Amino acid sequence: DIGASFNWSYGNDIYNANKMEYTSTSKYHSRNMIDVMADGKRWTNLLSDGTISNDPVQLLEMNQNTTMWSPYMRKFTFTDWAVEDGSFLRLNTLTVGYTLPKSLANKVKLQNCRFYASAYNVYCWTNYSGFDPEVSTRRKTPLTPGIDYSAYPKSRSIVFGLNLNF
């Protein structure tokens, strides 16, 4: 036997505050951690010696081929670049089981014998770049729906079982 349960959401937006946190330069300008920053196409106003440039000609020259905003700033600025589609389809539970035929179970003095395996939080289909489109903030408060900021992703688990009826 096989059983599965799904849940889904369509059309919700998520503000990915992690994207802002790990792509913005500030005191620690080398801490960019997400892979989208590795291609070297981010805008900068930091010179190689670590000072900030405000010269428009120099900024234009430094950022000719950039495609991503990432200026030096002390406070994060809200931008629609961090708003993403949070639609998803999640396979919550998948259970696969096998029940021995009665004739075999009766030979070992059982009425019924079933083996099974269940997996939880199996897979999530989404275009969201964060860990989990069912987001939360690190404080786990219901006052910030649709904001993803330092939340721990859901864990996956697998359970193996045996049902015996004597």
Tab-separated table of C-alpha atoms in Angstrom:
chain	number	residue	atom	x	y	z
A	1	ASP	CA	0.000	0.000	0.000
A	2	ILE	CA	1.066	3.591	-0.649
A	3	GLY	CA	-0.196	6.779	0.969
A	4	ALA	CA	0.802	10.389	0.425
A	5	SER	CA	-0.264	13.787	1.706
A	6	PHE	CA	0.453	17.122	0.069
A	7	ASN	CA	-0.097	20.773	0.891
A	8	TRP	CA	0.288	23.770	-1.361
A	9	SER	CA	0.064	27.519	-1.546
A	10	TYR	CA	-0.234	29.655	-4.639
A	11	GLY	CA	0.255	33.372	-5.155
A	12	ASN	CA	1.780	34.426	-1.850
A	13	ASP	CA	4.796	36.714	-1.706
A	14	ILE	CA	7.730	36.313	0.657
A	15	TYR	CA	10.127	39.019	1.762
A	16	ASN	CA	13.465	37.205	1.838
A	17	ALA	CA	15.286	39.191	4.528
A	18	ASN	CA	18.105	36.619	4.420
A	19	LYS	CA	18.819	37.742	0.883
A	20	MET	CA	19.224	41.318	2.115
A	21	GLU	CA	21.309	40.280	5.125
A	22	TYR	CA	23.769	38.172	3.158
A	23	THR	CA	24.135	40.322	0.078
A	24	SER	CA	24.465	43.764	1.639
A	25	THR	CA	27.870	45.067	2.460
A	26	SER	CA	28.387	46.798	5.755
A	27	LYS	CA	30.997	46.525	8.461
A	28	TYR	CA	31.942	43.026	7.264
A	29	HIS	CA	32.022	43.489	3.509
A	30	SER	CA	33.448	40.027	2.799
A	31	ARG	CA	30.680	38.050	4.481
A	32	ASN	CA	28.432	37.558	1.463
A	33	MET	CA	27.272	33.980	1.782
A	34	ILE	CA	24.644	33.190	-0.807
A	35	ASP	CA	25.717	31.651	-4.087
A	36	VAL	CA	24.058	34.336	-6.210
A	37	MET	CA	26.796	36.714	-5.026
A	38	ALA	CA	29.651	34.528	-6.240
A	39	ASP	CA	29.393	35.501	-9.902
A	40	GLY	CA	31.041	38.893	-9.267
A	41	LYS	CA	28.285	40.931	-10.906
A	42	ARG	CA	27.233	42.900	-7.852
A	43	TRP	CA	27.320	46.667	-7.616
A	44	THR	CA	29.766	48.128	-5.130
A	45	ASN	CA	30.906	51.496	-3.875
A	46	LEU	CA	33.853	50.065	-1.941
A	47	LEU	CA	37.303	50.646	-3.339
A	48	SER	CA	39.983	47.969	-3.098
A	49	ASP	CA	41.477	49.706	-0.043
A	50	GLY	CA	38.113	49.492	1.783
A	51	THR	CA	37.142	53.145	1.496
A	52	ILE	CA	33.801	54.278	0.096
A	53	SER	CA	33.641	56.039	-3.248
A	54	ASN	CA	30.974	58.666	-3.954
A	55	ASP	CA	32.476	59.868	-7.229
A	56	PRO	CA	29.888	59.210	-9.989
A	57	VAL	CA	32.531	58.721	-12.693
A	58	GLN	CA	34.486	56.264	-10.561
A	59	LEU	CA	31.291	54.404	-9.573
A	60	LEU	CA	30.249	54.104	-13.214
A	61	GLU	CA	33.667	52.749	-14.152
A	62	MET	CA	33.734	50.271	-11.240
A	63	ASN	CA	30.249	48.942	-11.950
A	64	GLN	CA	30.026	48.785	-15.759
A	65	ASN	CA	29.026	45.109	-15.949
A	66	THR	CA	27.160	44.722	-12.678
A	67	THR	CA	23.628	43.385	-12.537
A	68	MET	CA	23.003	43.308	-8.795
A	69	TRP	CA	22.610	46.082	-6.222
A	70	SER	CA	24.854	45.625	-3.181
A	71	PRO	CA	26.020	48.965	-1.793
A	72	TYR	CA	27.775	49.667	1.467
A	73	MET	CA	25.078	50.528	4.014
A	74	ARG	CA	24.700	50.527	7.759
A	75	LYS	CA	20.972	49.699	7.763
A	76	PHE	CA	19.129	47.433	5.387
A	77	THR	CA	16.943	49.036	2.767
A	78	PHE	CA	13.713	47.402	1.686
A	79	THR	CA	13.824	46.541	-2.005
A	80	ASP	CA	11.554	44.517	-4.254
A	81	TRP	CA	14.586	42.432	-5.251
A	82	ALA	CA	14.060	40.571	-1.972
A	83	VAL	CA	10.338	39.912	-2.603
A	84	GLU	CA	9.853	36.485	-4.162
A	85	ASP	CA	7.021	34.239	-5.240
A	86	GLY	CA	6.301	31.889	-2.347
A	87	SER	CA	4.120	29.412	-4.231
A	88	PHE	CA	4.897	25.775	-3.504
A	89	LEU	CA	3.709	22.189	-3.551
A	90	ARG	CA	5.023	20.086	-0.664
A	91	LEU	CA	4.950	16.313	-0.297
A	92	ASN	CA	4.434	16.199	3.479
A	93	THR	CA	4.158	12.476	4.077
A	94	LEU	CA	4.862	9.399	1.986
A	95	THR	CA	4.138	5.935	3.381
A	96	VAL	CA	4.926	2.658	1.657
A	97	GLY	CA	3.796	-0.568	3.293
A	98	TYR	CA	3.537	-4.273	2.633
A	99	THR	CA	1.148	-6.672	4.355
A	100	LEU	CA	2.079	-10.341	4.319
A	101	PRO	CA	-0.543	-12.633	2.814
A	102	LYS	CA	-2.754	-14.252	5.491
A	103	SER	CA	-1.456	-17.704	4.587
A	104	LEU	CA	2.126	-16.667	5.406
A	105	ALA	CA	1.150	-14.771	8.565
A	106	ASN	CA	-0.864	-17.735	9.841
A	107	LYS	CA	2.152	-20.042	9.462
A	108	VAL	CA	3.977	-18.034	12.140
A	109	LYS	CA	0.840	-17.780	14.320
A	110	LEU	CA	0.002	-14.183	13.385
A	111	GLN	CA	-3.316	-12.789	12.263
A	112	ASN	CA	-1.635	-9.931	10.424
A	113	CYS	CA	1.905	-8.699	9.683
A	114	ARG	CA	2.649	-5.365	8.004
A	115	PHE	CA	6.005	-3.684	7.310
A	116	TYR	CA	6.084	0.012	6.446
A	117	ALA	CA	8.268	3.071	5.998
A	118	SER	CA	7.047	6.646	6.326
A	119	ALA	CA	8.935	9.765	5.298
A	120	TYR	CA	7.996	13.246	6.505
A	121	ASN	CA	8.730	16.576	4.780
A	122	VAL	CA	9.791	14.590	1.730
A	123	TYR	CA	10.121	17.270	-0.965
A	124	CYS	CA	9.030	20.800	-1.784
A	125	TRP	CA	8.614	22.066	-5.346
A	126	THR	CA	9.110	25.837	-5.396
A	127	ASN	CA	11.013	28.618	-7.116
A	128	TYR	CA	11.681	30.339	-3.800
A	129	SER	CA	15.434	30.764	-3.230
A	130	GLY	CA	15.299	30.374	0.559
A	131	PHE	CA	15.233	27.201	2.648
A	132	ASP	CA	11.478	26.915	3.011
A	133	PRO	CA	8.566	28.856	1.475
A	134	GLU	CA	6.521	28.237	4.648
A	135	VAL	CA	8.557	30.969	6.281
A	136	SER	CA	9.009	32.439	9.676
A	137	THR	CA	11.365	34.783	11.409
A	138	ARG	CA	13.889	33.519	13.891
A	139	ARG	CA	11.504	34.566	16.682
A	140	LYS	CA	8.720	32.259	15.413
A	141	THR	CA	6.113	34.982	15.850
A	142	PRO	CA	2.793	35.025	13.967
A	143	LEU	CA	3.140	38.816	13.710
A	144	THR	CA	5.508	38.573	10.741
A	145	PRO	CA	3.807	36.367	8.140
A	146	GLY	CA	5.585	36.203	4.807
A	147	ILE	CA	8.960	37.317	6.150
A	148	ASP	CA	11.866	34.890	6.032
A	149	TYR	CA	14.642	35.905	8.390
A	150	SER	CA	16.984	33.389	9.989
A	151	ALA	CA	14.358	30.712	10.499
A	152	TYR	CA	15.534	27.130	10.799
A	153	PRO	CA	14.253	24.916	7.962
A	154	LYS	CA	11.895	22.020	8.628
A	155	SER	CA	13.594	18.720	9.304
A	156	ARG	CA	13.079	15.546	7.331
A	157	SER	CA	12.527	12.226	9.018
A	158	ILE	CA	12.016	8.590	8.122
A	159	VAL	CA	10.231	6.031	10.291
A	160	PHE	CA	10.333	2.269	9.772
A	161	GLY	CA	7.648	0.192	11.396
A	162	LEU	CA	6.185	-3.243	11.918
A	163	ASN	CA	2.559	-3.985	12.860
A	164	LEU	CA	1.902	-7.421	14.307
A	165	ASN	CA	-1.518	-8.794	15.312
A	166	PHE	CA	-1.495	-12.032	17.286
